[in-house]
Amino acid sequence: MDALIQFLFPKGFHYPEIHVPAFTGHPLFSIGPVSYTSSHLAMLLVMAVLTVLAILATARMKGVPSGIQNFVEMVVEGLVDFIRGVGGEEAVKRVPLLGTLFLFILLSNWISVVPLLTQTSWLHKPTADYHVNFALALTVFVLYQFTGFRANGFGYVSRWINFSGFKEGVLVGVIMVIVGLIEFFSEVFRLLTLTLRLWGNMFGGEITLGVMAALLIVPGFALPFVGLELFVGLVQSLVFMLLTIMYFLFALESHDSHDESHGEGHAQGSHGHAPAHGHAPGQVAA
Amino acid sequence: MEFAGLAAGIAVGLGVLGPSIGVGLATAKAAEAIGRNPDAAGTIRTTLILGGALAEGLGILSFVLGILLWTRIG
């Protein structure tokens, strides 16, 4: 055994040094009380890439697209078709928000597998910094609550504070109040899980890349995990967008049809077009 | 704090057990559904990704708990 170790590790066996990424970006400079971190810089890079892509694609638009315009049109069309398939026309109205979220998170996720980019101390993968994810989740949260209030009026609150069950008896009333409380806590929980799902996946991916690069000593053996990281990044940005669509649809759902359509939703869900029901624009208009 | 590392490992290991079973069951059912009705593959895939993400979120919470414990080591 000793001979084997002596043969494999002529300089003696040492545990590999594993580079563990930081939870957040480290501060680069500060203006007043606000310090700007390496995540900010990486976000600026992502935004610059997206902006330049958009400007290049729309600079000389042609009737028959080619080159970069063709590519961007393909991406946008695919995105709109996907969103329409999931959420119907109500979701298509919100493509500017959803598409921006998707593209921003996608590029932020993929920035970490570009060689020599986030390995420097100047850049930190934005979605592996929970402040960024919390900001995204908070934006979505505020927007869908606002949409719910605008669509349902003040009756939107009745899904959390509901005393109408007391008409049918004390027991039903108490159950309705408890259901409202659970709904309220699930709203707050959504904010938390939306943040932590993205952060956990992306930070876990960073750790995986670091650990595999350290354990698989031969250069290039960690490449399959880079592929895995690309896939996880795509899936997680899709998931963030899908959940945003779902939260918008739940907020738009009027409470009167809430209970019946809930039962229907399960029955229809098994037939495979769950979100298409009950969101006709006429029904939603308050 | 001397058992923090052990606690972190157990928390992540046990916490990931449930979601992994859940995601496995969901994927099995989705594969079955696509086999029965290949035309609905797109919708089934979307639903699968959504359900998988919701199940996975709880596993991720245990991962975050593990990280919080791990920062207490040493």
Short mmCIF file of C-alpha atoms in Angstrom, two decimals:
data_model
loop_
_atom_site.label_atom_id
_atom_site.label_comp_id
_atom_site.label_asym_id
_atom_site.label_seq_id
_atom_site.Cartn_x
_atom_site.Cartn_y
_atom_site.Cartn_z
CA MET A 1 0.00 0.00 0.00
CA ASP A 2 2.77 2.39 0.95
CA ALA A 3 4.62 1.44 -2.22
CA LEU A 4 1.54 2.24 -4.28
CA ILE A 5 1.12 5.64 -2.68
CA GLN A 6 4.85 6.21 -3.12
CA PHE A 7 4.47 5.31 -6.79
CA LEU A 8 1.37 7.42 -7.40
CA PHE A 9 2.44 10.44 -5.36
CA PRO A 10 6.23 10.66 -5.41
CA LYS A 11 6.19 13.89 -3.40
CA GLY A 12 3.96 12.40 -0.71
CA PHE A 13 0.18 12.43 -0.52
CA HIS A 14 -1.59 15.66 0.32
CA TYR A 15 -5.27 16.37 0.32
CA PRO A 16 -6.02 18.71 -2.57
CA GLU A 17 -6.67 22.34 -1.78
CA ILE A 18 -10.29 23.01 -2.62
CA HIS A 19 -11.17 26.53 -3.63
CA VAL A 20 -14.52 27.31 -2.00
CA PRO A 21 -16.29 30.26 -3.60
CA ALA A 22 -17.53 33.13 -1.46
CA PHE A 23 -21.25 33.50 -0.67
CA THR A 24 -21.27 37.05 -1.96
CA GLY A 25 -19.10 39.23 -4.10
CA HIS A 26 -16.40 41.14 -2.27
CA PRO A 27 -16.51 44.94 -2.17
CA LEU A 28 -14.41 46.65 -4.81
CA PHE A 29 -15.06 50.29 -3.94
CA SER A 30 -17.69 52.24 -2.09
CA ILE A 31 -19.51 55.49 -2.73
CA GLY A 32 -20.83 56.81 0.54
CA PRO A 33 -22.41 53.99 2.57
CA VAL A 34 -23.04 51.84 -0.54
CA SER A 35 -20.25 49.49 -1.47
CA TYR A 36 -20.06 48.07 -4.96
CA THR A 37 -19.03 44.44 -5.20
CA SER A 38 -17.65 42.17 -7.87
CA SER A 39 -21.21 40.91 -8.49
CA HIS A 40 -22.16 44.41 -9.59
CA LEU A 41 -19.34 44.38 -12.11
CA ALA A 42 -20.40 40.97 -13.44
CA MET A 43 -24.00 42.18 -13.71
CA LEU A 44 -22.80 45.21 -15.66
CA LEU A 45 -20.94 42.84 -17.98
CA VAL A 46 -24.09 40.74 -18.53
CA MET A 47 -26.15 43.86 -19.14
CA ALA A 48 -23.54 45.18 -21.59
CA VAL A 49 -23.60 41.89 -23.53
CA LEU A 50 -27.41 41.94 -23.71
CA THR A 51 -27.53 45.62 -24.69
CA VAL A 52 -24.90 45.26 -27.40
CA LEU A 53 -26.69 42.19 -28.74
CA ALA A 54 -30.01 44.07 -28.85
CA ILE A 55 -28.47 47.12 -30.54
CA LEU A 56 -26.62 45.01 -33.11
CA ALA A 57 -29.73 42.98 -33.86
CA THR A 58 -31.97 46.00 -34.38
CA ALA A 59 -29.52 48.41 -36.02
CA ARG A 60 -30.22 47.50 -39.64
CA MET A 61 -33.43 45.52 -39.61
CA LYS A 62 -34.39 43.75 -42.78
CA GLY A 63 -37.60 42.12 -43.93
CA VAL A 64 -35.78 38.88 -44.49
CA PRO A 65 -33.61 38.53 -41.40
CA SER A 66 -30.11 37.17 -41.56
CA GLY A 67 -27.16 36.82 -39.27
CA ILE A 68 -27.52 38.21 -35.78
CA GLN A 69 -31.02 39.58 -36.38
CA ASN A 70 -32.12 36.11 -37.38
CA PHE A 71 -30.64 34.60 -34.23
CA VAL A 72 -32.26 37.12 -31.90
CA GLU A 73 -35.61 36.80 -33.65
CA MET A 74 -35.37 33.04 -33.25
CA VAL A 75 -34.67 33.37 -29.53
CA VAL A 76 -37.50 35.84 -28.96
CA GLU A 77 -39.97 33.82 -31.00
CA GLY A 78 -39.07 30.65 -29.14
CA LEU A 79 -39.47 32.47 -25.84
CA VAL A 80 -42.86 33.93 -26.76
CA ASP A 81 -44.12 30.56 -27.99
CA PHE A 82 -42.97 28.89 -24.80
CA ILE A 83 -44.61 31.54 -22.62
CA ARG A 84 -47.84 31.33 -24.63
CA GLY A 85 -47.88 27.56 -24.24
CA VAL A 86 -47.48 27.84 -20.48
CA GLY A 87 -49.52 30.87 -19.51
CA GLY A 88 -51.70 31.90 -22.43
CA GLU A 89 -52.23 35.46 -23.62
CA GLU A 90 -52.13 36.96 -20.12
CA ALA A 91 -48.52 35.82 -19.81
CA VAL A 92 -47.60 36.94 -23.34
CA LYS A 93 -48.51 40.49 -22.29
CA ARG A 94 -45.66 40.25 -19.76
CA VAL A 95 -43.00 38.99 -22.14
CA PRO A 96 -40.79 42.10 -21.61
CA LEU A 97 -40.45 41.26 -17.91
CA LEU A 98 -40.29 37.48 -18.28
CA GLY A 99 -37.89 37.50 -21.22
CA THR A 100 -35.59 39.98 -19.50
CA LEU A 101 -35.54 37.85 -16.36
CA PHE A 102 -34.84 34.72 -18.40
CA LEU A 103 -32.04 36.20 -20.49
CA PHE A 104 -30.43 37.98 -17.56
CA ILE A 105 -30.44 34.91 -15.33
CA LEU A 106 -29.31 32.66 -18.18
CA LEU A 107 -26.30 34.80 -19.02
CA SER A 108 -25.54 35.31 -15.33
CA ASN A 109 -25.53 31.54 -14.86
CA TRP A 110 -23.40 30.86 -17.89
CA ILE A 111 -20.84 33.53 -17.04
CA SER A 112 -19.22 31.19 -14.54
CA VAL A 113 -18.26 28.56 -17.12
CA VAL A 114 -16.50 31.05 -19.38
CA PRO A 115 -12.81 30.37 -18.76
CA LEU A 116 -10.81 33.00 -16.85
CA LEU A 117 -13.82 35.22 -16.30
CA THR A 118 -15.26 34.60 -12.84
CA GLN A 119 -12.04 32.98 -11.70
CA THR A 120 -10.64 36.48 -11.28
CA SER A 121 -11.38 38.31 -8.07
CA TRP A 122 -12.93 41.17 -10.02
CA LEU A 123 -15.99 39.24 -11.13
CA HIS A 124 -18.39 37.11 -9.11
CA LYS A 125 -21.15 35.09 -10.69
CA PRO A 126 -24.20 37.32 -10.04
CA THR A 127 -26.71 34.54 -9.35
CA ALA A 128 -24.33 32.91 -6.86
CA ASP A 129 -24.71 36.06 -4.75
CA TYR A 130 -27.93 35.88 -2.78
CA HIS A 131 -28.42 39.64 -2.79
CA VAL A 132 -28.93 39.57 -6.56
CA ASN A 133 -31.39 36.70 -6.34
CA PHE A 134 -33.28 38.40 -3.54
CA ALA A 135 -33.51 41.57 -5.60
CA LEU A 136 -34.90 39.61 -8.57
CA ALA A 137 -37.37 37.75 -6.37
CA LEU A 138 -38.46 40.97 -4.67
CA THR A 139 -39.05 42.62 -8.05
CA VAL A 140 -41.22 39.71 -9.14
CA PHE A 141 -43.03 39.64 -5.79
CA VAL A 142 -43.91 43.35 -5.81
CA LEU A 143 -44.95 43.24 -9.46
CA TYR A 144 -47.29 40.29 -9.13
CA GLN A 145 -48.89 41.58 -5.95
CA PHE A 146 -49.43 44.91 -7.71
CA THR A 147 -50.92 43.09 -10.71
CA GLY A 148 -53.23 41.15 -8.41
CA PHE A 149 -54.47 44.31 -6.72
CA ARG A 150 -55.00 46.02 -10.06
CA ALA A 151 -56.92 43.09 -11.54
CA ASN A 152 -59.06 42.12 -8.56
CA GLY A 153 -59.36 45.43 -6.78
CA PHE A 154 -59.42 45.39 -3.01
CA GLY A 155 -61.06 41.97 -3.11
CA TYR A 156 -57.58 40.60 -3.72
CA VAL A 157 -57.02 40.71 0.05
CA SER A 158 -59.92 38.28 0.56
CA ARG A 159 -57.73 35.36 -0.36
CA TRP A 160 -55.77 35.95 2.85
CA ILE A 161 -58.39 37.47 5.17
CA ASN A 162 -61.65 35.70 4.49
CA PHE A 163 -64.57 35.74 6.92
CA SER A 164 -67.21 34.77 4.38
CA GLY A 165 -67.15 31.15 5.60
CA PHE A 166 -68.92 32.15 8.85
CA LYS A 167 -72.17 32.36 6.86
CA GLU A 168 -72.11 28.58 6.59
CA GLY A 169 -71.21 27.90 10.18
CA VAL A 170 -68.45 28.47 12.71
CA LEU A 171 -66.38 25.46 11.71
CA VAL A 172 -66.28 26.41 8.02
CA GLY A 173 -65.47 29.99 8.99
CA VAL A 174 -62.53 28.97 11.18
CA ILE A 175 -61.23 26.67 8.45
CA MET A 176 -61.47 29.50 5.89
CA VAL A 177 -59.52 31.82 8.21
CA ILE A 178 -56.81 29.19 8.69
CA VAL A 179 -56.64 28.56 4.92
CA GLY A 180 -56.21 32.30 4.41
CA LEU A 181 -53.37 32.35 6.93
CA ILE A 182 -51.67 29.45 5.16
CA GLU A 183 -52.06 31.28 1.84
CA PHE A 184 -50.49 34.37 3.38
CA PHE A 185 -47.50 32.47 4.70
CA SER A 186 -47.07 30.70 1.38
CA GLU A 187 -46.84 34.13 -0.27
CA VAL A 188 -43.96 35.09 2.01
CA PHE A 189 -42.45 31.64 1.56
CA ARG A 190 -42.52 32.11 -2.21
CA LEU A 191 -40.18 35.07 -1.86
CA LEU A 192 -37.78 32.96 0.20
CA THR A 193 -37.85 29.87 -2.00
CA LEU A 194 -37.54 31.87 -5.22
CA THR A 195 -34.35 33.40 -3.82
CA LEU A 196 -32.87 30.29 -2.28
CA ARG A 197 -33.67 27.91 -5.14
CA LEU A 198 -31.66 29.94 -7.61
CA TRP A 199 -28.92 30.76 -5.14
CA GLY A 200 -28.58 27.21 -3.85
CA ASN A 201 -28.39 25.73 -7.31
CA MET A 202 -25.90 28.24 -8.63
CA PHE A 203 -23.72 28.31 -5.52
CA GLY A 204 -23.82 24.52 -5.40
CA GLY A 205 -22.72 24.47 -9.02
CA GLU A 206 -19.78 26.72 -8.20
CA ILE A 207 -18.78 24.40 -5.34
CA THR A 208 -19.15 21.36 -7.60
CA LEU A 209 -16.86 22.88 -10.21
CA GLY A 210 -14.29 23.78 -7.57
CA VAL A 211 -14.37 20.39 -5.86
CA MET A 212 -14.21 18.45 -9.13
CA ALA A 213 -11.35 20.56 -10.44
CA ALA A 214 -9.48 19.79 -7.22
CA LEU A 215 -10.31 16.08 -6.94
CA LEU A 216 -9.93 15.05 -10.57
CA ILE A 217 -6.29 15.95 -10.74
CA VAL A 218 -5.84 15.31 -14.45
CA PRO A 219 -6.63 18.53 -16.37
CA GLY A 220 -9.85 18.37 -18.36
CA PHE A 221 -11.51 15.65 -16.30
CA ALA A 222 -13.84 18.23 -14.77
CA LEU A 223 -15.20 19.20 -18.19
CA PRO A 224 -18.36 17.02 -17.96
CA PHE A 225 -19.32 19.01 -14.89
CA VAL A 226 -19.05 22.19 -16.91
CA GLY A 227 -21.64 20.68 -19.25
CA LEU A 228 -23.81 19.83 -16.26
CA GLU A 229 -23.44 23.39 -15.03
CA LEU A 230 -24.57 24.73 -18.42
CA PHE A 231 -27.64 22.50 -18.29
CA VAL A 232 -28.50 23.41 -14.71
CA GLY A 233 -28.11 27.09 -15.54
CA LEU A 234 -30.58 26.80 -18.42
CA VAL A 235 -33.08 24.79 -16.36
CA GLN A 236 -32.91 27.14 -13.38
CA SER A 237 -33.45 30.25 -15.49
CA LEU A 238 -36.43 28.50 -17.13
CA VAL A 239 -37.74 27.55 -13.70
CA PHE A 240 -37.47 31.11 -12.42
CA MET A 241 -39.42 32.33 -15.44
CA LEU A 242 -42.03 29.55 -15.15
CA LEU A 243 -42.62 30.25 -11.48
CA THR A 244 -42.95 33.96 -12.23
CA ILE A 245 -45.62 33.15 -14.83
CA MET A 246 -47.42 30.92 -12.32
CA TYR A 247 -47.38 33.59 -9.61
CA PHE A 248 -48.78 36.15 -12.04
CA LEU A 249 -51.54 33.76 -13.07
CA PHE A 250 -52.39 32.95 -9.44
CA ALA A 251 -52.53 36.67 -8.65
CA LEU A 252 -54.80 37.37 -11.64
CA GLU A 253 -57.20 34.57 -10.74
CA SER A 254 -60.31 36.15 -9.25
CA HIS A 255 -61.21 34.73 -5.90
CA ASP A 256 -64.84 33.87 -6.74
CA SER A 257 -63.82 31.32 -9.31
CA HIS A 258 -60.81 30.34 -7.25
CA ASP A 259 -62.35 27.40 -5.42
CA GLU A 260 -64.14 25.81 -8.35
CA SER A 261 -61.32 26.29 -10.81
CA HIS A 262 -58.95 24.75 -8.31
CA GLY A 263 -60.77 21.43 -8.50
CA GLU A 264 -61.03 21.73 -12.26
CA GLY A 265 -57.37 22.51 -12.48
CA HIS A 266 -56.43 19.16 -11.06
CA ALA A 267 -58.79 17.34 -13.35
CA GLN A 268 -57.56 19.24 -16.39
CA GLY A 269 -53.96 19.06 -15.34
CA SER A 270 -53.95 15.33 -16.00
CA HIS A 271 -55.01 16.08 -19.57
CA GLY A 272 -52.02 18.29 -19.97
CA HIS A 273 -53.20 21.89 -20.38
CA ALA A 274 -53.41 23.00 -16.80
CA PRO A 275 -52.72 26.73 -16.93
CA ALA A 276 -54.92 27.50 -19.91
CA HIS A 277 -58.19 27.57 -17.99
CA GLY A 278 -59.82 30.43 -16.19
CA HIS A 279 -57.50 33.17 -17.43
CA ALA A 280 -59.51 34.52 -20.30
CA PRO A 281 -58.89 38.27 -20.46
CA GLY A 282 -62.59 39.07 -20.07
CA GLN A 283 -62.79 37.19 -16.82
CA VAL A 284 -59.73 38.86 -15.41
CA ALA A 285 -60.73 42.45 -16.15
CA ALA A 286 -61.95 43.86 -12.85
CA MET B 1 -19.58 23.50 17.73
CA GLU B 2 -17.43 20.39 17.36
CA PHE B 3 -20.28 18.43 15.75
CA ALA B 4 -21.23 21.19 13.32
CA GLY B 5 -19.55 19.45 10.39
CA LEU B 6 -21.32 16.18 11.15
CA ALA B 7 -24.62 18.01 11.55
CA ALA B 8 -24.13 19.78 8.23
CA GLY B 9 -23.46 16.50 6.44
CA ILE B 10 -26.46 14.77 8.02
CA ALA B 11 -28.74 17.74 7.34
CA VAL B 12 -27.88 17.86 3.67
CA GLY B 13 -27.89 14.07 3.23
CA LEU B 14 -31.26 13.47 4.87
CA GLY B 15 -32.79 16.62 3.47
CA VAL B 16 -31.97 15.71 -0.10
CA LEU B 17 -33.39 12.19 0.32
CA GLY B 18 -37.04 13.22 0.04
CA PRO B 19 -36.82 15.61 -2.94
CA SER B 20 -34.67 13.11 -4.84
CA ILE B 21 -37.31 10.40 -4.45
CA GLY B 22 -39.97 12.92 -5.44
CA VAL B 23 -38.14 14.08 -8.55
CA GLY B 24 -37.47 10.45 -9.49
CA LEU B 25 -41.16 9.54 -9.20
CA ALA B 26 -42.15 12.62 -11.19
CA THR B 27 -39.69 11.81 -13.95
CA ALA B 28 -40.84 8.19 -14.10
CA LYS B 29 -44.46 9.28 -14.44
CA ALA B 30 -43.55 11.90 -17.04
CA ALA B 31 -41.66 9.32 -19.10
CA GLU B 32 -44.67 7.03 -18.88
CA ALA B 33 -47.00 9.84 -19.92
CA ILE B 34 -44.82 10.78 -22.91
CA GLY B 35 -44.78 7.11 -23.89
CA ARG B 36 -48.57 6.99 -23.83
CA ASN B 37 -49.12 10.31 -25.54
CA PRO B 38 -46.05 11.57 -27.41
CA ASP B 39 -47.97 14.56 -28.81
CA ALA B 40 -48.22 16.12 -25.36
CA ALA B 41 -44.47 15.86 -24.75
CA GLY B 42 -43.96 19.65 -24.61
CA THR B 43 -46.60 20.27 -21.98
CA ILE B 44 -45.51 17.29 -19.93
CA ARG B 45 -41.90 18.47 -20.01
CA THR B 46 -42.89 21.94 -18.79
CA THR B 47 -44.98 20.49 -16.00
CA LEU B 48 -42.15 18.14 -15.07
CA ILE B 49 -39.63 20.97 -14.86
CA LEU B 50 -42.01 23.03 -12.74
CA GLY B 51 -42.80 20.16 -10.37
CA GLY B 52 -39.17 19.17 -10.19
CA ALA B 53 -38.22 22.72 -9.28
CA LEU B 54 -40.85 22.89 -6.56
CA ALA B 55 -39.70 19.58 -5.07
CA GLU B 56 -36.08 20.54 -5.39
CA GLY B 57 -36.61 23.82 -3.55
CA LEU B 58 -36.97 21.99 -0.25
CA GLY B 59 -33.77 20.05 -0.88
CA ILE B 60 -32.04 23.33 -1.62
CA LEU B 61 -33.29 24.65 1.72
CA SER B 62 -31.51 21.80 3.49
CA PHE B 63 -28.41 22.56 1.44
CA VAL B 64 -28.56 26.16 2.63
CA LEU B 65 -28.98 24.92 6.20
CA GLY B 66 -25.92 22.73 5.70
CA ILE B 67 -23.93 25.73 4.50
CA LEU B 68 -25.07 27.76 7.50
CA LEU B 69 -23.88 24.97 9.82
CA TRP B 70 -20.67 24.58 7.88
CA THR B 71 -19.75 28.23 8.46
CA ARG B 72 -19.88 27.45 12.21
CA ILE B 73 -17.05 24.91 11.96
CA GLY B 74 -13.75 25.75 13.53
#
